PDB file of C-alpha atoms in Angstrom:
ATOM      1  CA  ASP C  34     105.654 113.634  73.886  1.00 53.00           C
ATOM      2  CA  ALA C  35     102.832 111.595  75.372  1.00 58.00           C
ATOM      3  CA  LYS C  36     100.320 110.470  72.783  1.00 82.00           C
ATOM      4  CA  THR C  37      97.423 110.181  75.217  1.00 91.00           C
ATOM      5  CA  THR C  38      94.974 112.514  76.926  1.00 92.00           C
ATOM      6  CA  GLN C  39      93.512 111.745  80.331  1.00 95.00           C
ATOM      7  CA  PRO C  40      91.444 113.735  82.837  1.00 97.00           C
ATOM      8  CA  THR C  41      93.577 115.290  85.531  1.00 95.00           C
ATOM      9  CA  SER C  42      91.639 113.814  88.426  1.00 97.00           C
ATOM     10  CA  MET C  43      88.657 111.655  89.308  1.00 97.00           C
ATOM     11  CA  ASP C  44      86.890 110.544  92.450  1.00 97.00           C
ATOM     12  CA  CYS C  45      85.230 107.204  93.074  1.00 97.00           C
ATOM     13  CA  ALA C  46      83.272 105.793  95.994  1.00 97.00           C
ATOM     14  CA  GLU C  47      84.719 102.739  97.688  1.00 97.00           C
ATOM     15  CA  GLY C  48      83.162  99.542  96.382  1.00 97.00           C
ATOM     16  CA  ARG C  49      81.960 101.137  93.177  1.00 97.00           C
ATOM     17  CA  ALA C  50      83.477 100.692  89.731  1.00 97.00           C
ATOM     18  CA  ALA C  51      86.088 103.232  88.692  1.00 98.00           C
ATOM     19  CA  ASN C  52      86.067 104.011  84.976  1.00 98.00           C
ATOM     20  CA  LEU C  53      89.149 105.857  83.788  1.00 98.00           C
ATOM     21  CA  PRO C  54      89.031 107.171  80.207  1.00 97.00           C
ATOM     22  CA  CYS C  55      91.937 107.742  77.857  1.00 96.00           C
ATOM     23  CA  ASN C  56      92.043 109.308  74.407  1.00 95.00           C
ATOM     24  CA  HIS C  57      94.707 108.171  71.947  1.00 92.00           C
ATOM     25  CA  SER C  58      93.360 109.438  68.655  1.00 91.00           C
ATOM     26  CA  THR C  59      96.718 109.206  66.848  1.00 88.00           C
ATOM     27  CA  ILE C  60      97.383 105.596  67.778  1.00 88.00           C
ATOM     28  CA  SER C  61      98.834 103.564  64.948  1.00 85.00           C
ATOM     29  CA  GLY C  62      98.116 100.004  64.012  1.00 85.00           C
ATOM     30  CA  ASN C  63     101.108  98.467  65.738  1.00 81.00           C
ATOM     31  CA  GLU C  64     100.743 100.309  69.030  1.00 85.00           C
ATOM     32  CA  TYR C  65      99.385  98.774  72.173  1.00 87.00           C
ATOM     33  CA  VAL C  66      97.545 100.571  74.955  1.00 91.00           C
ATOM     34  CA  TYR C  67      99.170 100.069  78.359  1.00 90.00           C
ATOM     35  CA  TRP C  68      97.959 101.114  81.781  1.00 93.00           C
ATOM     36  CA  TYR C  69     100.184 101.633  84.793  1.00 93.00           C
ATOM     37  CA  ARG C  70      99.486 103.153  88.161  1.00 95.00           C
ATOM     38  CA  GLN C  71     101.719 104.823  90.690  1.00 94.00           C
ATOM     39  CA  ILE C  72     100.925 104.913  94.346  1.00 93.00           C
ATOM     40  CA  HIS C  73     102.594 107.767  96.171  1.00 85.00           C
ATOM     41  CA  SER C  74     106.379 107.414  96.427  1.00 77.00           C
ATOM     42  CA  GLN C  75     106.441 104.005  94.760  1.00 86.00           C
ATOM     43  CA  GLY C  76     107.470 102.887  91.302  1.00 90.00           C
ATOM     44  CA  PRO C  77     104.739 102.533  88.665  1.00 91.00           C
ATOM     45  CA  GLN C  78     102.902  99.219  88.654  1.00 92.00           C
ATOM     46  CA  TYR C  79     101.771  97.456  85.509  1.00 89.00           C
ATOM     47  CA  ILE C  80      98.007  96.910  85.319  1.00 94.00           C
ATOM     48  CA  ILE C  81      96.981  95.696  81.885  1.00 93.00           C
ATOM     49  CA  HIS C  82      97.545  96.171  78.177  1.00 90.00           C
ATOM     50  CA  GLY C  83      95.746  95.460  74.915  1.00 92.00           C
ATOM     51  CA  LEU C  84      95.821  95.941  71.172  1.00 91.00           C
ATOM     52  CA  LYS C  85      92.225  95.973  69.953  1.00 91.00           C
ATOM     53  CA  ASN C  86      90.277  93.391  71.893  1.00 88.00           C
ATOM     54  CA  ASN C  87      88.947  93.976  75.366  1.00 94.00           C
ATOM     55  CA  GLU C  88      91.153  92.501  78.042  1.00 96.00           C
ATOM     56  CA  THR C  89      90.558  91.439  81.640  1.00 97.00           C
ATOM     57  CA  ASN C  90      92.871  90.277  84.389  1.00 95.00           C
ATOM     58  CA  GLU C  91      92.699  90.003  88.141  1.00 94.00           C
ATOM     59  CA  MET C  92      93.236  93.716  88.593  1.00 94.00           C
ATOM     60  CA  ALA C  93      91.135  95.393  85.938  1.00 97.00           C
ATOM     61  CA  SER C  94      89.394  95.355  82.583  1.00 98.00           C
ATOM     62  CA  LEU C  95      90.439  97.307  79.511  1.00 98.00           C
ATOM     63  CA  ILE C  96      87.828  98.355  76.986  1.00 98.00           C
ATOM     64  CA  ILE C  97      89.176  99.647  73.655  1.00 96.00           C
ATOM     65  CA  THR C  98      86.818 101.275  71.181  1.00 96.00           C
ATOM     66  CA  GLU C  99      86.468  99.732  67.753  1.00 95.00           C
ATOM     67  CA  ASP C 100      88.341 102.601  66.087  1.00 94.00           C
ATOM     68  CA  ARG C 101      91.007 102.294  68.817  1.00 94.00           C
ATOM     69  CA  LYS C 102      91.013 106.034  69.401  1.00 94.00           C
ATOM     70  CA  SER C 103      90.051 105.735  73.033  1.00 95.00           C
ATOM     71  CA  SER C 104      89.953 103.235  75.852  1.00 96.00           C
ATOM     72  CA  THR C 105      88.633 102.860  79.378  1.00 97.00           C
ATOM     73  CA  LEU C 106      90.268 101.173  82.330  1.00 98.00           C
ATOM     74  CA  ILE C 107      87.738  99.666  84.700  1.00 98.00           C
ATOM     75  CA  LEU C 108      88.484  98.815  88.307  1.00 98.00           C
ATOM     76  CA  PRO C 109      85.352  96.808  89.123  1.00 97.00           C
ATOM     77  CA  HIS C 110      85.262  97.318  92.898  1.00 95.00           C
ATOM     78  CA  ALA C 111      87.527 100.172  93.883  1.00 97.00           C
ATOM     79  CA  THR C 112      89.157 100.103  97.306  1.00 97.00           C
ATOM     80  CA  LEU C 113      90.991 102.802  99.217  1.00 97.00           C
ATOM     81  CA  ARG C 114      94.267 101.159  98.162  1.00 95.00           C
ATOM     82  CA  ASP C 115      93.442 101.906  94.535  1.00 97.00           C
ATOM     83  CA  THR C 116      94.021 105.607  95.179  1.00 97.00           C
ATOM     84  CA  ALA C 117      96.890 106.413  92.817  1.00 97.00           C
ATOM     85  CA  VAL C 118      97.890 108.164  89.614  1.00 96.00           C
ATOM     86  CA  TYR C 119      96.865 106.098  86.604  1.00 97.00           C
ATOM     87  CA  TYR C 120      98.836 106.376  83.384  1.00 94.00           C
ATOM     88  CA  CYS C 121      97.588 105.420  79.949  1.00 93.00           C
ATOM     89  CA  ILE C 122     100.410 104.864  77.474  1.00 89.00           C
ATOM     90  CA  VAL C 123     100.646 103.798  73.866  1.00 86.00           C
ATOM     91  CA  ARG C 124     103.764 102.038  72.728  1.00 79.00           C
ATOM     92  CA  VAL C 125     104.916 100.086  69.745  1.00 69.00           C
ATOM     93  CA  ALA C 126     104.628  96.333  69.910  1.00 57.00           C
ATOM     94  CA  SER C 127     108.036  95.722  68.425  1.00 53.00           C
ATOM     95  CA  GLY C 128     111.046  97.533  67.091  1.00 48.00           C
ATOM     96  CA  LEU C 129     113.794  99.517  68.659  1.00 47.00           C
ATOM     97  CA  ASN C 130     111.705 102.059  70.508  1.00 50.00           C
ATOM     98  CA  PRO C 131     110.520 100.267  73.594  1.00 53.00           C
ATOM     99  CA  ASP C 132     110.390 103.331  75.785  1.00 60.00           C
ATOM    100  CA  MET C 133     107.120 104.419  77.257  1.00 69.00           C
ATOM    101  CA  ARG C 134     106.051 108.062  77.066  1.00 74.00           C
ATOM    102  CA  PHE C 135     104.165 108.865  80.233  1.00 80.00           C
ATOM    103  CA  GLY C 136     101.700 111.745  80.332  1.00 81.00           C
ATOM    104  CA  ALA C 137     100.444 113.457  83.447  1.00 86.00           C
ATOM    105  CA  GLY C 138      98.009 110.640  84.210  1.00 93.00           C
ATOM    106  CA  THR C 139      94.746 110.698  86.143  1.00 96.00           C
ATOM    107  CA  ARG C 140      94.830 111.067  89.894  1.00 96.00           C
ATOM    108  CA  LEU C 141      92.133 108.700  91.161  1.00 98.00           C
ATOM    109  CA  THR C 142      90.922 109.235  94.705  1.00 98.00           C
ATOM    110  CA  VAL C 143      88.786 106.476  96.191  1.00 97.00           C
ATOM    111  CA  LYS C 144      86.642 107.817  99.010  1.00 97.00           C
ATOM    112  CA  PRO C 145      85.003 105.839 101.828  1.00 95.00           C
TER     113      PRO C 145
ATOM    114  CA  LYS Z  53     110.736  85.943  92.538  1.00 60.00           C
ATOM    115  CA  ALA Z  54     112.604  89.044  93.625  1.00 75.00           C
ATOM    116  CA  GLY Z  55     111.528  92.335  92.112  1.00 92.00           C
ATOM    117  CA  VAL Z  56     113.573  95.153  90.679  1.00 95.00           C
ATOM    118  CA  THR Z  57     116.070  96.456  93.215  1.00 96.00           C
ATOM    119  CA  GLN Z  58     117.420  99.974  93.141  1.00 97.00           C
ATOM    120  CA  THR Z  59     120.180 101.247  95.374  1.00 97.00           C
ATOM    121  CA  PRO Z  60     120.541 103.466  97.184  1.00 97.00           C
ATOM    122  CA  ARG Z  61     116.989 104.508  98.043  1.00 96.00           C
ATOM    123  CA  TYR Z  62     117.967 108.022  99.046  1.00 96.00           C
ATOM    124  CA  LEU Z  63     120.944 110.164  98.191  1.00 97.00           C
ATOM    125  CA  ILE Z  64     122.029 113.720  98.879  1.00 98.00           C
ATOM    126  CA  LYS Z  65     124.730 115.263  96.726  1.00 98.00           C
ATOM    127  CA  THR Z  66     126.239 118.693  96.222  1.00 98.00           C
ATOM    128  CA  ARG Z  67     126.156 120.644  92.984  1.00 98.00           C
ATOM    129  CA  GLY Z  68     129.049 119.733  90.730  1.00 98.00           C
ATOM    130  CA  GLN Z  69     129.459 116.248  92.122  1.00 98.00           C
ATOM    131  CA  GLN Z  70     128.691 113.089  90.245  1.00 98.00           C
ATOM    132  CA  VAL Z  71     126.497 110.188  91.262  1.00 98.00           C
ATOM    133  CA  THR Z  72     126.039 106.548  90.295  1.00 98.00           C
ATOM    134  CA  LEU Z  73     122.749 104.735  90.766  1.00 98.00           C
ATOM    135  CA  SER Z  74     122.311 100.996  90.523  1.00 98.00           C
ATOM    136  CA  CYS Z  75     119.489  98.801  89.289  1.00 98.00           C
ATOM    137  CA  SER Z  76     119.228  95.026  89.519  1.00 97.00           C
ATOM    138  CA  PRO Z  77     116.491  93.726  87.219  1.00 95.00           C
ATOM    139  CA  ILE Z  78     114.271  90.744  87.733  1.00 94.00           C
ATOM    140  CA  SER Z  79     116.155  87.520  87.089  1.00 93.00           C
ATOM    141  CA  GLY Z  80     115.951  86.624  83.409  1.00 91.00           C
ATOM    142  CA  HIS Z  81     115.061  90.118  82.269  1.00 91.00           C
ATOM    143  CA  ARG Z  82     117.503  91.549  79.771  1.00 90.00           C
ATOM    144  CA  SER Z  83     116.070  95.032  79.273  1.00 90.00           C
ATOM    145  CA  VAL Z  84     116.546  97.846  81.746  1.00 92.00           C
ATOM    146  CA  SER Z  85     115.086 101.311  81.218  1.00 91.00           C
ATOM    147  CA  TRP Z  86     115.715 104.404  83.293  1.00 94.00           C
ATOM    148  CA  TYR Z  87     113.276 107.226  83.995  1.00 93.00           C
ATOM    149  CA  GLN Z  88     113.454 110.551  85.789  1.00 95.00           C
ATOM    150  CA  GLN Z  89     110.414 111.744  87.679  1.00 93.00           C
ATOM    151  CA  THR Z  90     109.981 115.315  88.879  1.00 92.00           C
ATOM    152  CA  PRO Z  91     106.849 117.156  90.004  1.00 86.00           C
ATOM    153  CA  GLY Z  92     107.102 119.563  87.087  1.00 83.00           C
ATOM    154  CA  GLN Z  93     107.989 117.226  84.226  1.00 83.00           C
ATOM    155  CA  GLY Z  94     106.464 113.950  85.343  1.00 85.00           C
ATOM    156  CA  LEU Z  95     108.001 110.663  84.233  1.00 87.00           C
ATOM    157  CA  GLN Z  96     110.582 111.119  81.496  1.00 89.00           C
ATOM    158  CA  PHE Z  97     112.450 108.392  79.660  1.00 87.00           C
ATOM    159  CA  LEU Z  98     116.230 108.530  79.961  1.00 92.00           C
ATOM    160  CA  PHE Z  99     117.541 105.446  78.148  1.00 89.00           C
ATOM    161  CA  GLU Z 100     117.155 101.731  77.726  1.00 89.00           C
ATOM    162  CA  TYR Z 101     119.750  98.976  77.734  1.00 92.00           C
ATOM    163  CA  PHE Z 102     119.390  95.517  76.325  1.00 90.00           C
ATOM    164  CA  SER Z 103     122.132  92.912  76.425  1.00 90.00           C
ATOM    165  CA  GLU Z 104     124.738  95.498  77.445  1.00 93.00           C
ATOM    166  CA  THR Z 105     123.877  97.833  74.555  1.00 93.00           C
ATOM    167  CA  GLN Z 106     122.043 101.127  74.702  1.00 91.00           C
ATOM    168  CA  ARG Z 107     119.087 100.691  72.380  1.00 85.00           C
ATOM    169  CA  ASN Z 108     117.215 103.909  72.865  1.00 83.00           C
ATOM    170  CA  LYS Z 109     117.827 107.280  74.421  1.00 86.00           C
ATOM    171  CA  GLY Z 110     115.589 110.105  75.577  1.00 87.00           C
ATOM    172  CA  ASN Z 111     116.235 113.844  75.375  1.00 87.00           C
ATOM    173  CA  PHE Z 112     118.661 114.339  78.213  1.00 93.00           C
ATOM    174  CA  PRO Z 113     122.096 115.986  78.140  1.00 95.00           C
ATOM    175  CA  GLY Z 114     125.266 113.968  77.905  1.00 96.00           C
ATOM    176  CA  ARG Z 115     125.808 114.358  81.652  1.00 97.00           C
ATOM    177  CA  PHE Z 116     123.386 111.465  81.986  1.00 98.00           C
ATOM    178  CA  SER Z 117     124.914 108.155  81.008  1.00 97.00           C
ATOM    179  CA  GLY Z 118     124.477 104.525  81.764  1.00 97.00           C
ATOM    180  CA  ARG Z 119     125.726 101.056  81.202  1.00 97.00           C
ATOM    181  CA  GLN Z 120     124.639  97.493  81.582  1.00 97.00           C
ATOM    182  CA  PHE Z 121     126.684  94.556  82.713  1.00 97.00           C
ATOM    183  CA  SER Z 122     126.678  90.984  81.486  1.00 95.00           C
ATOM    184  CA  ASN Z 123     124.405  89.969  84.367  1.00 94.00           C
ATOM    185  CA  SER Z 124     121.892  92.621  83.185  1.00 94.00           C
ATOM    186  CA  ARG Z 125     122.474  94.862  86.183  1.00 97.00           C
ATOM    187  CA  SER Z 126     122.562  98.477  85.132  1.00 97.00           C
ATOM    188  CA  GLU Z 127     124.082 101.650  86.452  1.00 98.00           C
ATOM    189  CA  MET Z 128     123.181 105.229  85.701  1.00 98.00           C
ATOM    190  CA  ASN Z 129     125.656 108.050  86.148  1.00 98.00           C
ATOM    191  CA  VAL Z 130     125.025 111.757  86.349  1.00 98.00           C
ATOM    192  CA  SER Z 131     128.057 114.026  86.237  1.00 96.00           C
ATOM    193  CA  THR Z 132     128.354 117.680  87.239  1.00 97.00           C
ATOM    194  CA  LEU Z 133     125.119 117.604  89.194  1.00 98.00           C
ATOM    195  CA  GLU Z 134     122.738 120.539  88.990  1.00 97.00           C
ATOM    196  CA  LEU Z 135     119.949 121.497  91.366  1.00 97.00           C
ATOM    197  CA  GLY Z 136     117.452 120.550  88.669  1.00 96.00           C
ATOM    198  CA  ASP Z 137     118.676 116.968  88.724  1.00 97.00           C
ATOM    199  CA  SER Z 138     116.901 116.454  92.033  1.00 97.00           C
ATOM    200  CA  ALA Z 139     114.318 113.815  91.234  1.00 97.00           C
ATOM    201  CA  LEU Z 140     113.120 110.279  91.728  1.00 96.00           C
ATOM    202  CA  TYR Z 141     115.069 108.007  89.375  1.00 97.00           C
ATOM    203  CA  LEU Z 142     113.256 104.845  88.439  1.00 95.00           C
ATOM    204  CA  CYS Z 143     114.416 101.816  86.583  1.00 94.00           C
ATOM    205  CA  ALA Z 144     112.208  99.266  84.924  1.00 92.00           C
ATOM    206  CA  SER Z 145     113.085  95.790  83.755  1.00 91.00           C
ATOM    207  CA  SER Z 146     111.362  93.660  81.189  1.00 87.00           C
ATOM    208  CA  PHE Z 147     112.064  90.455  79.369  1.00 83.00           C
ATOM    209  CA  GLN Z 148     112.641  91.942  75.958  1.00 71.00           C
ATOM    210  CA  GLY Z 149     111.861  95.637  76.317  1.00 59.00           C
ATOM    211  CA  PHE Z 150     108.804  95.640  74.126  1.00 54.00           C
ATOM    212  CA  GLN Z 151     105.552  93.793  73.816  1.00 50.00           C
ATOM    213  CA  THR Z 152     105.942  92.795  77.447  1.00 65.00           C
ATOM    214  CA  GLU Z 153     105.125  94.627  80.604  1.00 78.00           C
ATOM    215  CA  ALA Z 154     107.822  96.446  82.518  1.00 84.00           C
ATOM    216  CA  PHE Z 155     108.339  96.121  86.247  1.00 89.00           C
ATOM    217  CA  PHE Z 156     109.558  99.157  88.106  1.00 92.00           C
ATOM    218  CA  GLY Z 157     111.778  99.429  91.139  1.00 94.00           C
ATOM    219  CA  GLN Z 158     111.043 101.673  94.118  1.00 94.00           C
ATOM    220  CA  GLY Z 159     113.366 104.310  92.796  1.00 96.00           C
ATOM    221  CA  THR Z 160     116.281 106.334  94.100  1.00 97.00           C
ATOM    222  CA  ARG Z 161     115.418 109.774  95.401  1.00 96.00           C
ATOM    223  CA  LEU Z 162     118.298 112.093  94.601  1.00 98.00           C
ATOM    224  CA  THR Z 163     118.513 115.495  96.217  1.00 97.00           C
ATOM    225  CA  VAL Z 164     121.095 117.959  94.946  1.00 98.00           C
ATOM    226  CA  VAL Z 165     121.937 120.809  97.316  1.00 97.00           C
TER     227      VAL Z 165
END
């Protein structure tokens, strides 16, 4: 079962920041937070991941709370092409269980 | 470099038949995972192969099987197809299978009639 909770859907205006929350209150110390997105009819695309520090790459920023029970994915300047389903996943950093348990995700709609 | 390639992209089969799907991972990646995606159940993990060995398996019946070859290419087989097997089947490759990001293919859309 997925170990994360995300809102079902969100809207964002084009050019504004999109902030997508995720709750993972049962996360354990060796689990990372991963974000993927899936644009309609395509395979999921990796966005970013982190353990406890905030992370930033060319696509997004990941803010993880100090207690690690929740995180926020930030798309700084959303475009229409960012419309997709965004999945927040927790997974172990090592070991023999590398599978990712996807939840229902958040359907982000970027509007002009 | 080339991404993850899945073939075929679309497939129509009849109930009771079997089907084999193929996945070619990114060069150098040794881990291949398979997922089933349906509107009702979302993305569900099927199994993962690493260096020709199945390392992990999801909660699917034995009709779903797979294998991995020495060049890391993987195949997934579904026998005795049921209508409920209609889905998008995705494979993902990664360097080690954990602690690294996975790259997904475009998927194979299987329709069982």
